[in-house]
mmCIF file with all atom_site columns, C-alpha atoms and ligand atoms in Angstrom:
data_model
loop_
_atom_site.group_PDB
_atom_site.id
_atom_site.type_symbol
_atom_site.label_atom_id
_atom_site.label_alt_id
_atom_site.label_comp_id
_atom_site.label_asym_id
_atom_site.label_entity_id
_atom_site.label_seq_id
_atom_site.pdbx_PDB_ins_code
_atom_site.Cartn_x
_atom_site.Cartn_y
_atom_site.Cartn_z
_atom_site.occupancy
_atom_site.B_iso_or_equiv
_atom_site.pdbx_formal_charge
_atom_site.auth_seq_id
_atom_site.auth_comp_id
_atom_site.auth_asym_id
_atom_site.auth_atom_id
_atom_site.pdbx_PDB_model_num
ATOM   1   C CA  . UNK J 1 1   ? 0.000  0.000   0.000  1.00 46.00 ? 29  UNK J CA  1
ATOM   2   C CA  . UNK J 1 2   ? 1.232  3.468   -0.711 1.00 48.00 ? 30  UNK J CA  1
ATOM   3   C CA  . UNK J 1 3   ? -0.500 6.015   1.444  1.00 45.00 ? 31  UNK J CA  1
ATOM   4   C CA  . UNK J 1 4   ? -0.580 9.509   2.825  1.00 44.00 ? 32  UNK J CA  1
ATOM   5   C CA  . UNK J 1 5   ? -0.763 11.587  -0.338 1.00 44.00 ? 33  UNK J CA  1
ATOM   6   C CA  . UNK J 1 6   ? -3.307 12.719  -2.880 1.00 43.00 ? 34  UNK J CA  1
ATOM   7   C CA  . UNK J 1 7   ? -3.312 9.329   -4.590 1.00 45.00 ? 35  UNK J CA  1
ATOM   8   C CA  . UNK J 1 8   ? -3.998 7.363   -1.443 1.00 42.00 ? 36  UNK J CA  1
ATOM   9   C CA  . UNK J 1 9   ? -4.450 3.722   -2.434 1.00 42.00 ? 37  UNK J CA  1
ATOM   10  C CA  . UNK J 1 10  ? -5.419 2.362   0.977  1.00 41.00 ? 38  UNK J CA  1
ATOM   11  C CA  . UNK J 1 11  ? -6.876 -1.148  0.984  1.00 42.00 ? 39  UNK J CA  1
ATOM   12  C CA  . UNK J 1 12  ? -5.660 -1.846  -2.509 1.00 43.00 ? 40  UNK J CA  1
ATOM   13  C CA  . UNK J 1 13  ? -2.799 -4.332  -2.876 1.00 47.00 ? 41  UNK J CA  1
ATOM   14  C CA  . UNK J 1 14  ? 0.125  -2.986  -4.889 1.00 51.00 ? 42  UNK J CA  1
ATOM   15  C CA  . UNK J 1 15  ? 2.683  -5.486  -6.147 1.00 48.00 ? 43  UNK J CA  1
ATOM   16  C CA  . UNK J 1 16  ? 5.141  -3.127  -7.725 1.00 42.00 ? 44  UNK J CA  1
ATOM   17  C CA  . UNK J 1 17  ? 5.401  0.621   -8.116 1.00 42.00 ? 45  UNK J CA  1
ATOM   18  C CA  . UNK J 1 18  ? 8.338  2.443   -9.661 1.00 35.00 ? 46  UNK J CA  1
ATOM   19  C CA  . UNK J 1 19  ? 7.421  5.825   -8.264 1.00 41.00 ? 47  UNK J CA  1
ATOM   20  C CA  . UNK J 1 20  ? 4.890  6.896   -5.681 1.00 50.00 ? 48  UNK J CA  1
ATOM   21  C CA  . UNK J 1 21  ? 2.901  9.927   -6.800 1.00 51.00 ? 49  UNK J CA  1
ATOM   22  C CA  . UNK J 1 22  ? 2.174  10.842  -3.181 1.00 66.00 ? 50  UNK J CA  1
ATOM   23  C CA  . UNK J 1 23  ? 5.818  11.751  -2.522 1.00 80.00 ? 51  UNK J CA  1
ATOM   24  C CA  . UNK J 1 24  ? 7.784  8.595   -1.701 1.00 86.00 ? 52  UNK J CA  1
ATOM   25  C CA  . UNK J 1 25  ? 10.846 8.268   -3.915 1.00 91.00 ? 53  UNK J CA  1
ATOM   26  C CA  . UNK J 1 26  ? 11.299 4.721   -5.086 1.00 93.00 ? 54  UNK J CA  1
ATOM   27  C CA  . UNK J 1 27  ? 14.374 3.464   -6.911 1.00 94.00 ? 55  UNK J CA  1
ATOM   28  C CA  . UNK J 1 28  ? 14.680 0.967   -9.719 1.00 96.00 ? 56  UNK J CA  1
ATOM   29  C CA  . UNK J 1 29  ? 13.684 -2.682  -9.544 1.00 96.00 ? 57  UNK J CA  1
ATOM   30  C CA  . UNK J 1 30  ? 11.830 -2.539  -6.216 1.00 95.00 ? 58  UNK J CA  1
ATOM   31  C CA  . UNK J 1 31  ? 10.328 -5.976  -5.712 1.00 95.00 ? 59  UNK J CA  1
ATOM   32  C CA  . UNK J 1 32  ? 7.431  -6.395  -3.307 1.00 94.00 ? 60  UNK J CA  1
ATOM   33  C CA  . UNK J 1 33  ? 6.990  -10.152 -2.848 1.00 93.00 ? 61  UNK J CA  1
ATOM   34  C CA  . UNK J 1 34  ? 3.550  -11.371 -1.685 1.00 91.00 ? 62  UNK J CA  1
ATOM   35  C CA  . UNK J 1 35  ? 2.762  -7.663  -1.549 1.00 83.00 ? 63  UNK J CA  1
ATOM   36  C CA  . UNK J 1 36  ? -0.145 -7.631  0.880  1.00 90.00 ? 64  UNK J CA  1
ATOM   37  C CA  . UNK J 1 37  ? -0.253 -5.144  3.692  1.00 92.00 ? 65  UNK J CA  1
ATOM   38  C CA  . UNK J 1 38  ? 2.859  -3.241  2.652  1.00 93.00 ? 66  UNK J CA  1
ATOM   39  C CA  . UNK J 1 39  ? 2.833  0.402   3.697  1.00 93.00 ? 67  UNK J CA  1
ATOM   40  C CA  . UNK J 1 40  ? 5.324  2.875   2.273  1.00 94.00 ? 68  UNK J CA  1
ATOM   41  C CA  . UNK J 1 41  ? 5.133  6.277   3.977  1.00 92.00 ? 69  UNK J CA  1
ATOM   42  C CA  . UNK J 1 42  ? 4.818  9.473   2.021  1.00 91.00 ? 70  UNK J CA  1
ATOM   43  C CA  . UNK J 1 43  ? 8.338  10.768  2.748  1.00 94.00 ? 71  UNK J CA  1
ATOM   44  C CA  . UNK J 1 44  ? 10.079 7.424   2.286  1.00 95.00 ? 72  UNK J CA  1
ATOM   45  C CA  . UNK J 1 45  ? 13.030 7.092   -0.045 1.00 96.00 ? 73  UNK J CA  1
ATOM   46  C CA  . UNK J 1 46  ? 13.930 3.675   -1.375 1.00 97.00 ? 74  UNK J CA  1
ATOM   47  C CA  . UNK J 1 47  ? 17.139 2.867   -3.276 1.00 97.00 ? 75  UNK J CA  1
ATOM   48  C CA  . UNK J 1 48  ? 17.639 0.407   -6.122 1.00 97.00 ? 76  UNK J CA  1
ATOM   49  C CA  . UNK J 1 49  ? 17.178 -3.368  -6.026 1.00 97.00 ? 77  UNK J CA  1
ATOM   50  C CA  . UNK J 1 50  ? 15.267 -3.446  -2.755 1.00 97.00 ? 78  UNK J CA  1
ATOM   51  C CA  . UNK J 1 51  ? 13.117 -6.457  -1.809 1.00 97.00 ? 79  UNK J CA  1
ATOM   52  C CA  . UNK J 1 52  ? 10.143 -5.990  0.499  1.00 97.00 ? 80  UNK J CA  1
ATOM   53  C CA  . UNK J 1 53  ? 8.009  -8.847  1.775  1.00 96.00 ? 81  UNK J CA  1
ATOM   54  C CA  . UNK J 1 54  ? 4.433  -8.870  2.951  1.00 95.00 ? 82  UNK J CA  1
ATOM   55  C CA  . UNK J 1 55  ? 3.377  -6.954  6.024  1.00 95.00 ? 83  UNK J CA  1
ATOM   56  C CA  . UNK J 1 56  ? 6.248  -4.452  5.948  1.00 96.00 ? 84  UNK J CA  1
ATOM   57  C CA  . UNK J 1 57  ? 5.678  -0.915  7.169  1.00 95.00 ? 85  UNK J CA  1
ATOM   58  C CA  . UNK J 1 58  ? 8.066  1.874   6.284  1.00 96.00 ? 86  UNK J CA  1
ATOM   59  C CA  . UNK J 1 59  ? 6.367  4.381   8.505  1.00 94.00 ? 87  UNK J CA  1
ATOM   60  C CA  . UNK J 1 60  ? 6.686  7.188   11.009 1.00 94.00 ? 88  UNK J CA  1
ATOM   61  C CA  . UNK J 1 61  ? 6.699  7.175   14.799 1.00 94.00 ? 89  UNK J CA  1
ATOM   62  C CA  . UNK J 1 62  ? 4.163  9.992   14.967 1.00 91.00 ? 90  UNK J CA  1
ATOM   63  C CA  . UNK J 1 63  ? 6.737  12.195  16.692 1.00 92.00 ? 91  UNK J CA  1
ATOM   64  C CA  . UNK J 1 64  ? 8.446  13.704  13.653 1.00 91.00 ? 92  UNK J CA  1
ATOM   65  C CA  . UNK J 1 65  ? 7.335  16.354  11.219 1.00 91.00 ? 93  UNK J CA  1
ATOM   66  C CA  . UNK J 1 66  ? 8.392  16.884  7.610  1.00 91.00 ? 94  UNK J CA  1
ATOM   67  C CA  . UNK J 1 67  ? 10.593 13.955  6.613  1.00 93.00 ? 95  UNK J CA  1
ATOM   68  C CA  . UNK J 1 68  ? 9.251  11.347  9.002  1.00 94.00 ? 96  UNK J CA  1
ATOM   69  C CA  . UNK J 1 69  ? 9.714  8.060   7.155  1.00 95.00 ? 97  UNK J CA  1
ATOM   70  C CA  . UNK J 1 70  ? 12.874 6.036   6.547  1.00 97.00 ? 98  UNK J CA  1
ATOM   71  C CA  . UNK J 1 71  ? 15.384 6.214   3.734  1.00 97.00 ? 99  UNK J CA  1
ATOM   72  C CA  . UNK J 1 72  ? 16.298 2.758   2.519  1.00 98.00 ? 100 UNK J CA  1
ATOM   73  C CA  . UNK J 1 73  ? 19.626 2.204   0.755  1.00 97.00 ? 101 UNK J CA  1
ATOM   74  C CA  . UNK J 1 74  ? 20.374 -0.004  -2.247 1.00 97.00 ? 102 UNK J CA  1
ATOM   75  C CA  . UNK J 1 75  ? 20.099 -3.798  -2.213 1.00 98.00 ? 103 UNK J CA  1
ATOM   76  C CA  . UNK J 1 76  ? 18.215 -3.969  1.093  1.00 98.00 ? 104 UNK J CA  1
ATOM   77  C CA  . UNK J 1 77  ? 15.968 -6.921  2.009  1.00 98.00 ? 105 UNK J CA  1
ATOM   78  C CA  . UNK J 1 78  ? 13.132 -6.069  4.376  1.00 98.00 ? 106 UNK J CA  1
ATOM   79  C CA  . UNK J 1 79  ? 11.659 -9.347  5.560  1.00 98.00 ? 107 UNK J CA  1
ATOM   80  C CA  . UNK J 1 80  ? 8.025  -10.084 6.227  1.00 97.00 ? 108 UNK J CA  1
ATOM   81  C CA  . UNK J 1 81  ? 6.318  -8.155  8.977  1.00 97.00 ? 109 UNK J CA  1
ATOM   82  C CA  . UNK J 1 82  ? 9.240  -5.806  9.656  1.00 98.00 ? 110 UNK J CA  1
ATOM   83  C CA  . UNK J 1 83  ? 8.444  -2.251  10.752 1.00 98.00 ? 111 UNK J CA  1
ATOM   84  C CA  . UNK J 1 84  ? 10.961 0.469   10.025 1.00 98.00 ? 112 UNK J CA  1
ATOM   85  C CA  . UNK J 1 85  ? 9.757  3.570   11.814 1.00 97.00 ? 113 UNK J CA  1
ATOM   86  C CA  . UNK J 1 86  ? 11.314 7.042   11.719 1.00 97.00 ? 114 UNK J CA  1
ATOM   87  C CA  . UNK J 1 87  ? 13.240 9.354   9.423  1.00 97.00 ? 115 UNK J CA  1
ATOM   88  C CA  . UNK J 1 88  ? 16.650 7.637   9.698  1.00 97.00 ? 116 UNK J CA  1
ATOM   89  C CA  . UNK J 1 89  ? 18.614 5.794   7.029  1.00 97.00 ? 117 UNK J CA  1
ATOM   90  C CA  . UNK J 1 90  ? 19.049 2.088   6.486  1.00 98.00 ? 118 UNK J CA  1
ATOM   91  C CA  . UNK J 1 91  ? 22.380 1.679   4.679  1.00 97.00 ? 119 UNK J CA  1
ATOM   92  C CA  . UNK J 1 92  ? 23.145 -0.322  1.556  1.00 97.00 ? 120 UNK J CA  1
ATOM   93  C CA  . UNK J 1 93  ? 23.184 -4.136  1.527  1.00 97.00 ? 121 UNK J CA  1
ATOM   94  C CA  . UNK J 1 94  ? 21.226 -4.569  4.763  1.00 98.00 ? 122 UNK J CA  1
ATOM   95  C CA  . UNK J 1 95  ? 18.917 -7.375  5.851  1.00 98.00 ? 123 UNK J CA  1
ATOM   96  C CA  . UNK J 1 96  ? 16.049 -6.402  8.110  1.00 98.00 ? 124 UNK J CA  1
ATOM   97  C CA  . UNK J 1 97  ? 14.837 -9.560  9.879  1.00 98.00 ? 125 UNK J CA  1
ATOM   98  C CA  . UNK J 1 98  ? 11.239 -10.738 9.833  1.00 98.00 ? 126 UNK J CA  1
ATOM   99  C CA  . UNK J 1 99  ? 9.014  -9.033  12.409 1.00 97.00 ? 127 UNK J CA  1
ATOM   100 C CA  . UNK J 1 100 ? 11.727 -6.729  13.660 1.00 98.00 ? 128 UNK J CA  1
ATOM   101 C CA  . UNK J 1 101 ? 10.927 -3.162  14.660 1.00 97.00 ? 129 UNK J CA  1
ATOM   102 C CA  . UNK J 1 102 ? 13.737 -0.880  13.565 1.00 98.00 ? 130 UNK J CA  1
ATOM   103 C CA  . UNK J 1 103 ? 13.829 2.509   15.246 1.00 97.00 ? 131 UNK J CA  1
ATOM   104 C CA  . UNK J 1 104 ? 17.378 3.708   14.592 1.00 96.00 ? 132 UNK J CA  1
ATOM   105 C CA  . UNK J 1 105 ? 19.902 4.289   11.819 1.00 97.00 ? 133 UNK J CA  1
ATOM   106 C CA  . UNK J 1 106 ? 21.314 1.062   10.391 1.00 97.00 ? 134 UNK J CA  1
ATOM   107 C CA  . UNK J 1 107 ? 24.889 1.067   9.054  1.00 96.00 ? 135 UNK J CA  1
ATOM   108 C CA  . UNK J 1 108 ? 25.518 -0.416  5.603  1.00 96.00 ? 136 UNK J CA  1
ATOM   109 C CA  . UNK J 1 109 ? 26.173 -4.170  5.283  1.00 96.00 ? 137 UNK J CA  1
ATOM   110 C CA  . UNK J 1 110 ? 24.271 -5.011  8.473  1.00 97.00 ? 138 UNK J CA  1
ATOM   111 C CA  . UNK J 1 111 ? 21.658 -7.514  9.559  1.00 97.00 ? 139 UNK J CA  1
ATOM   112 C CA  . UNK J 1 112 ? 19.136 -6.184  12.064 1.00 97.00 ? 140 UNK J CA  1
ATOM   113 C CA  . UNK J 1 113 ? 16.720 -8.359  14.049 1.00 97.00 ? 141 UNK J CA  1
ATOM   114 C CA  . UNK J 1 114 ? 14.460 -8.078  17.069 1.00 96.00 ? 142 UNK J CA  1
ATOM   115 C CA  . UNK J 1 115 ? 12.345 -5.523  18.877 1.00 96.00 ? 143 UNK J CA  1
ATOM   116 C CA  . UNK J 1 116 ? 13.745 -2.959  19.080 1.00 95.00 ? 144 UNK J CA  1
ATOM   117 C CA  . UNK J 1 117 ? 15.915 -3.888  16.127 1.00 96.00 ? 145 UNK J CA  1
ATOM   118 C CA  . UNK J 1 118 ? 19.601 -4.380  16.857 1.00 95.00 ? 146 UNK J CA  1
ATOM   119 C CA  . UNK J 1 119 ? 22.527 -5.069  14.574 1.00 95.00 ? 147 UNK J CA  1
ATOM   120 C CA  . UNK J 1 120 ? 23.537 -8.733  14.911 1.00 95.00 ? 148 UNK J CA  1
ATOM   121 C CA  . UNK J 1 121 ? 25.838 -8.914  11.885 1.00 95.00 ? 149 UNK J CA  1
ATOM   122 C CA  . UNK J 1 122 ? 28.031 -6.312  10.210 1.00 94.00 ? 150 UNK J CA  1
ATOM   123 C CA  . UNK J 1 123 ? 30.315 -6.785  7.231  1.00 94.00 ? 151 UNK J CA  1
ATOM   124 C CA  . UNK J 1 124 ? 29.669 -10.517 7.462  1.00 93.00 ? 152 UNK J CA  1
ATOM   125 C CA  . UNK J 1 125 ? 30.807 -10.748 11.094 1.00 91.00 ? 153 UNK J CA  1
ATOM   126 C CA  . UNK J 1 126 ? 28.574 -11.400 14.077 1.00 90.00 ? 154 UNK J CA  1
ATOM   127 C CA  . UNK J 1 127 ? 28.318 -8.479  16.444 1.00 89.00 ? 155 UNK J CA  1
ATOM   128 C CA  . UNK J 1 128 ? 28.824 -9.800  19.965 1.00 73.00 ? 156 UNK J CA  1
ATOM   129 C CA  . UNK J 1 129 ? 26.778 -7.409  22.058 1.00 60.00 ? 157 UNK J CA  1
ATOM   130 C CA  . UNK J 1 130 ? 24.873 -10.248 23.610 1.00 60.00 ? 158 UNK J CA  1
ATOM   131 C CA  . UNK J 1 131 ? 24.572 -10.304 27.391 1.00 62.00 ? 159 UNK J CA  1
ATOM   132 C CA  . UNK J 1 132 ? 26.706 -13.092 28.881 1.00 66.00 ? 160 UNK J CA  1
ATOM   133 C CA  . UNK J 1 133 ? 24.336 -14.028 31.703 1.00 69.00 ? 161 UNK J CA  1
ATOM   134 C CA  . UNK J 1 134 ? 26.612 -16.610 33.295 1.00 70.00 ? 162 UNK J CA  1
ATOM   135 C CA  . UNK J 1 135 ? 29.614 -14.279 33.519 1.00 70.00 ? 163 UNK J CA  1
ATOM   136 C CA  . UNK J 1 136 ? 28.152 -11.060 34.814 1.00 72.00 ? 164 UNK J CA  1
ATOM   137 C CA  . UNK J 1 137 ? 30.484 -9.003  37.010 1.00 73.00 ? 165 UNK J CA  1
ATOM   138 C CA  . UNK J 1 138 ? 29.515 -9.143  40.710 1.00 81.00 ? 166 UNK J CA  1
ATOM   139 C CA  . UNK J 1 139 ? 30.199 -5.785  42.380 1.00 83.00 ? 167 UNK J CA  1
ATOM   140 C CA  . UNK J 1 140 ? 29.711 -7.248  45.893 1.00 88.00 ? 168 UNK J CA  1
ATOM   141 C CA  . UNK J 1 141 ? 32.342 -9.948  45.359 1.00 88.00 ? 169 UNK J CA  1
ATOM   142 C CA  . UNK J 1 142 ? 34.697 -7.317  43.912 1.00 86.00 ? 170 UNK J CA  1
ATOM   143 C CA  . UNK J 1 143 ? 34.187 -5.120  47.026 1.00 92.00 ? 171 UNK J CA  1
ATOM   144 C CA  . UNK J 1 144 ? 34.808 -8.050  49.396 1.00 93.00 ? 172 UNK J CA  1
ATOM   145 C CA  . UNK J 1 145 ? 37.987 -8.972  47.494 1.00 93.00 ? 173 UNK J CA  1
ATOM   146 C CA  . UNK J 1 146 ? 39.281 -5.395  47.759 1.00 94.00 ? 174 UNK J CA  1
ATOM   147 C CA  . UNK J 1 147 ? 38.460 -5.326  51.507 1.00 96.00 ? 175 UNK J CA  1
ATOM   148 C CA  . UNK J 1 148 ? 40.212 -8.686  52.064 1.00 96.00 ? 176 UNK J CA  1
ATOM   149 C CA  . UNK J 1 149 ? 43.337 -7.403  50.325 1.00 95.00 ? 177 UNK J CA  1
ATOM   150 C CA  . UNK J 1 150 ? 43.316 -4.293  52.502 1.00 96.00 ? 178 UNK J CA  1
ATOM   151 C CA  . UNK J 1 151 ? 42.873 -6.381  55.688 1.00 97.00 ? 179 UNK J CA  1
ATOM   152 C CA  . UNK J 1 152 ? 45.849 -8.566  54.683 1.00 96.00 ? 180 UNK J CA  1
ATOM   153 C CA  . UNK J 1 153 ? 48.004 -5.454  54.144 1.00 95.00 ? 181 UNK J CA  1
ATOM   154 C CA  . UNK J 1 154 ? 46.962 -4.033  57.523 1.00 96.00 ? 182 UNK J CA  1
ATOM   155 C CA  . UNK J 1 155 ? 47.713 -7.346  59.300 1.00 96.00 ? 183 UNK J CA  1
ATOM   156 C CA  . UNK J 1 156 ? 51.219 -7.345  57.834 1.00 94.00 ? 184 UNK J CA  1
ATOM   157 C CA  . UNK J 1 157 ? 51.722 -3.723  58.872 1.00 94.00 ? 185 UNK J CA  1
ATOM   158 C CA  . UNK J 1 158 ? 50.574 -4.458  62.483 1.00 95.00 ? 186 UNK J CA  1
ATOM   159 C CA  . UNK J 1 159 ? 52.831 -7.519  62.593 1.00 93.00 ? 187 UNK J CA  1
ATOM   160 C CA  . UNK J 1 160 ? 55.811 -5.376  61.544 1.00 92.00 ? 188 UNK J CA  1
ATOM   161 C CA  . UNK J 1 161 ? 54.978 -2.766  64.213 1.00 93.00 ? 189 UNK J CA  1
ATOM   162 C CA  . UNK J 1 162 ? 54.645 -5.411  66.980 1.00 92.00 ? 190 UNK J CA  1
ATOM   163 C CA  . UNK J 1 163 ? 57.779 -7.321  66.041 1.00 90.00 ? 191 UNK J CA  1
ATOM   164 C CA  . UNK J 1 164 ? 60.166 -4.924  64.322 1.00 85.00 ? 192 UNK J CA  1
ATOM   165 C CA  . UNK J 1 165 ? 63.053 -6.620  62.548 1.00 80.00 ? 193 UNK J CA  1
ATOM   166 C CA  . UNK J 1 166 ? 66.130 -7.017  64.821 1.00 79.00 ? 194 UNK J CA  1
ATOM   167 C CA  . UNK J 1 167 ? 68.947 -4.571  64.069 1.00 75.00 ? 195 UNK J CA  1
ATOM   168 C CA  . UNK J 1 168 ? 72.616 -5.727  63.978 1.00 68.00 ? 196 UNK J CA  1
ATOM   169 C CA  . UNK J 1 169 ? 74.701 -4.847  67.107 1.00 66.00 ? 197 UNK J CA  1
ATOM   170 C CA  . UNK J 1 170 ? 76.851 -1.756  66.779 1.00 67.00 ? 198 UNK J CA  1
ATOM   171 C CA  . UNK J 1 171 ? 80.675 -2.075  67.041 1.00 61.00 ? 199 UNK J CA  1
ATOM   172 C CA  . UNK J 1 172 ? 83.313 -4.003  65.121 1.00 57.00 ? 200 UNK J CA  1
ATOM   173 C CA  . UNK J 1 173 ? 82.195 -4.809  61.565 1.00 58.00 ? 201 UNK J CA  1
ATOM   174 C CA  . UNK J 1 174 ? 81.393 -8.484  61.130 1.00 54.00 ? 202 UNK J CA  1
ATOM   175 C CA  . UNK J 1 175 ? 84.015 -8.917  58.418 1.00 52.00 ? 203 UNK J CA  1
ATOM   176 C CA  . UNK J 1 176 ? 86.837 -7.463  60.634 1.00 48.00 ? 204 UNK J CA  1
ATOM   177 C CA  . UNK J 1 177 ? 85.768 -9.558  63.660 1.00 47.00 ? 205 UNK J CA  1
ATOM   178 C CA  . UNK J 1 178 ? 85.826 -12.771 61.688 1.00 48.00 ? 206 UNK J CA  1
ATOM   179 C CA  . UNK J 1 179 ? 89.356 -11.961 60.391 1.00 49.00 ? 207 UNK J CA  1
ATOM   180 C CA  . UNK J 1 180 ? 90.567 -11.627 63.984 1.00 50.00 ? 208 UNK J CA  1
ATOM   181 C CA  . UNK J 1 181 ? 89.307 -15.130 64.786 1.00 46.00 ? 209 UNK J CA  1
ATOM   182 C CA  . UNK J 1 182 ? 91.684 -16.727 62.291 1.00 45.00 ? 210 UNK J CA  1
HETATM 183 C C1  . COA G 2 .   ? 17.359 -11.534 8.630  1.00 77.22 ? 14  COA G C1  1
HETATM 184 C C2  . COA G 2 .   ? 17.397 -12.517 7.459  1.00 77.22 ? 14  COA G C2  1
HETATM 185 C C3  . COA G 2 .   ? 17.101 -11.799 6.174  1.00 77.22 ? 14  COA G C3  1
HETATM 186 C C4  . COA G 2 .   ? 18.752 -13.228 7.430  1.00 77.22 ? 14  COA G C4  1
HETATM 187 O O1  . COA G 2 .   ? 19.838 -12.344 7.351  1.00 77.22 ? 14  COA G O1  1
HETATM 188 P P1  . COA G 2 .   ? 21.333 -12.889 7.526  1.00 77.22 ? 14  COA G P1  1
HETATM 189 O O2  . COA G 2 .   ? 22.255 -11.730 7.396  1.00 77.22 ? 14  COA G O2  1
HETATM 190 O O3  . COA G 2 .   ? 21.551 -14.055 6.632  1.00 77.22 ? 14  COA G O3  1
HETATM 191 O O4  . COA G 2 .   ? 21.354 -13.309 9.059  1.00 77.22 ? 14  COA G O4  1
HETATM 192 P P2  . COA G 2 .   ? 21.534 -14.755 9.732  1.00 77.22 ? 14  COA G P2  1
HETATM 193 O O5  . COA G 2 .   ? 20.576 -15.744 9.146  1.00 77.22 ? 14  COA G O5  1
HETATM 194 O O6  . COA G 2 .   ? 22.988 -15.105 9.710  1.00 77.22 ? 14  COA G O6  1
HETATM 195 O O7  . COA G 2 .   ? 21.091 -14.470 11.233 1.00 77.22 ? 14  COA G O7  1
HETATM 196 C C5  . COA G 2 .   ? 21.876 -13.700 12.122 1.00 77.22 ? 14  COA G C5  1
HETATM 197 C C6  . COA G 2 .   ? 21.317 -13.877 13.527 1.00 77.22 ? 14  COA G C6  1
HETATM 198 O O8  . COA G 2 .   ? 20.019 -13.278 13.599 1.00 77.22 ? 14  COA G O8  1
HETATM 199 C C7  . COA G 2 .   ? 19.041 -14.230 14.000 1.00 77.22 ? 14  COA G C7  1
HETATM 200 N N1  . COA G 2 .   ? 17.820 -13.943 13.230 1.00 77.22 ? 14  COA G N1  1
HETATM 201 C C8  . COA G 2 .   ? 17.656 -14.032 11.888 1.00 77.22 ? 14  COA G C8  1
HETATM 202 N N2  . COA G 2 .   ? 16.425 -13.620 11.548 1.00 77.22 ? 14  COA G N2  1
HETATM 203 C C9  . COA G 2 .   ? 15.809 -13.267 12.708 1.00 77.22 ? 14  COA G C9  1
HETATM 204 C C10 . COA G 2 .   ? 14.512 -12.747 13.007 1.00 77.22 ? 14  COA G C10 1
HETATM 205 N N3  . COA G 2 .   ? 13.634 -12.490 12.049 1.00 77.22 ? 14  COA G N3  1
HETATM 206 N N4  . COA G 2 .   ? 14.215 -12.475 14.308 1.00 77.22 ? 14  COA G N4  1
HETATM 207 C C11 . COA G 2 .   ? 15.122 -12.724 15.294 1.00 77.22 ? 14  COA G C11 1
HETATM 208 N N5  . COA G 2 .   ? 16.369 -13.221 15.071 1.00 77.22 ? 14  COA G N5  1
HETATM 209 C C12 . COA G 2 .   ? 16.700 -13.481 13.782 1.00 77.22 ? 14  COA G C12 1
HETATM 210 C C13 . COA G 2 .   ? 19.652 -15.581 13.640 1.00 77.22 ? 14  COA G C13 1
HETATM 211 O O9  . COA G 2 .   ? 19.124 -16.605 14.439 1.00 77.22 ? 14  COA G O9  1
HETATM 212 C C14 . COA G 2 .   ? 21.113 -15.329 13.921 1.00 77.22 ? 14  COA G C14 1
HETATM 213 O O10 . COA G 2 .   ? 21.313 -15.384 15.317 1.00 77.22 ? 14  COA G O10 1
HETATM 214 P P3  . COA G 2 .   ? 22.618 -16.125 15.931 1.00 77.22 ? 14  COA G P3  1
HETATM 215 O O11 . COA G 2 .   ? 23.785 -15.259 15.522 1.00 77.22 ? 14  COA G O11 1
HETATM 216 O O12 . COA G 2 .   ? 22.381 -16.118 17.418 1.00 77.22 ? 14  COA G O12 1
HETATM 217 O O13 . COA G 2 .   ? 22.657 -17.471 15.322 1.00 77.22 ? 14  COA G O13 1
HETATM 218 C C15 . COA G 2 .   ? 16.383 -13.651 7.636  1.00 77.22 ? 14  COA G C15 1
HETATM 219 O O14 . COA G 2 .   ? 16.638 -14.355 8.825  1.00 77.22 ? 14  COA G O14 1
HETATM 220 C C16 . COA G 2 .   ? 14.915 -13.270 7.626  1.00 77.22 ? 14  COA G C16 1
HETATM 221 O O15 . COA G 2 .   ? 14.355 -12.639 8.485  1.00 77.22 ? 14  COA G O15 1
HETATM 222 N N6  . COA G 2 .   ? 14.328 -13.772 6.561  1.00 77.22 ? 14  COA G N6  1
HETATM 223 C C17 . COA G 2 .   ? 12.907 -13.649 6.349  1.00 77.22 ? 14  COA G C17 1
HETATM 224 C C18 . COA G 2 .   ? 12.645 -13.538 4.892  1.00 77.22 ? 14  COA G C18 1
HETATM 225 C C19 . COA G 2 .   ? 11.165 -13.446 4.695  1.00 77.22 ? 14  COA G C19 1
HETATM 226 O O16 . COA G 2 .   ? 10.517 -12.449 5.020  1.00 77.22 ? 14  COA G O16 1
HETATM 227 N N7  . COA G 2 .   ? 10.608 -14.469 4.153  1.00 77.22 ? 14  COA G N7  1
HETATM 228 C C20 . COA G 2 .   ? 9.220  -14.539 3.861  1.00 77.22 ? 14  COA G C20 1
HETATM 229 C C21 . COA G 2 .   ? 9.036  -15.123 2.513  1.00 77.22 ? 14  COA G C21 1
HETATM 230 S S1  . COA G 2 .   ? 7.342  -15.409 2.199  1.00 77.22 ? 14  COA G S1  1
#
């Protein structure tokens, strides 16, 4: 569906449009596969060779004025049910995962999944921003360790004060004394 402008085509399935008369700028060879329920906002810009599946919304958040819909780069795949909401850019060669809700700029060559959408792959490499639940830092343990170290230092210090190291007796140097014995 292309909506929001003078040629509002709401409720009418559109399988392929080269240019939206309502204002959206659509590049060459846009392919809308199973094109039901696809909404392309009025101020959207779409690059070349983009694939959009059913149920995709390229829409606004309702908080922006003027340009309020996304700009999609070249060779982007927007999988079924994905919502891309806001006036940011999705870079070239991106995959937007099925049912994700993308609310922020997406760098080129990225895969975004989830709600809210997050980059899980960039330039072919997995992005490891996952939470490692089994290895979370424990601030209490860290504090106890620091306190234990301090206690150990203090114990040593007290021990030194109670039993100061014995000093050598004053007088004839040891080396001279031992010479005299031979
Ligand atoms: C996102 C998509 C395009 C694949 O892109 P990709 O760059 O090849 O990404 P990958 O398959 O390597 O997946 C990367 C990670 O995202 C996860 N992921 C992929 N798609 C996801 C989705 N829609 N939601 C949540 N997580 C998803 C994968 O499990 C993987 O996680 P892992 O690193 O923990 O294993 C694809 O998964 C997708 O959504 N395809 C749907 C296409 C569609 O709409 N088909 C309908 C035809 S009718």
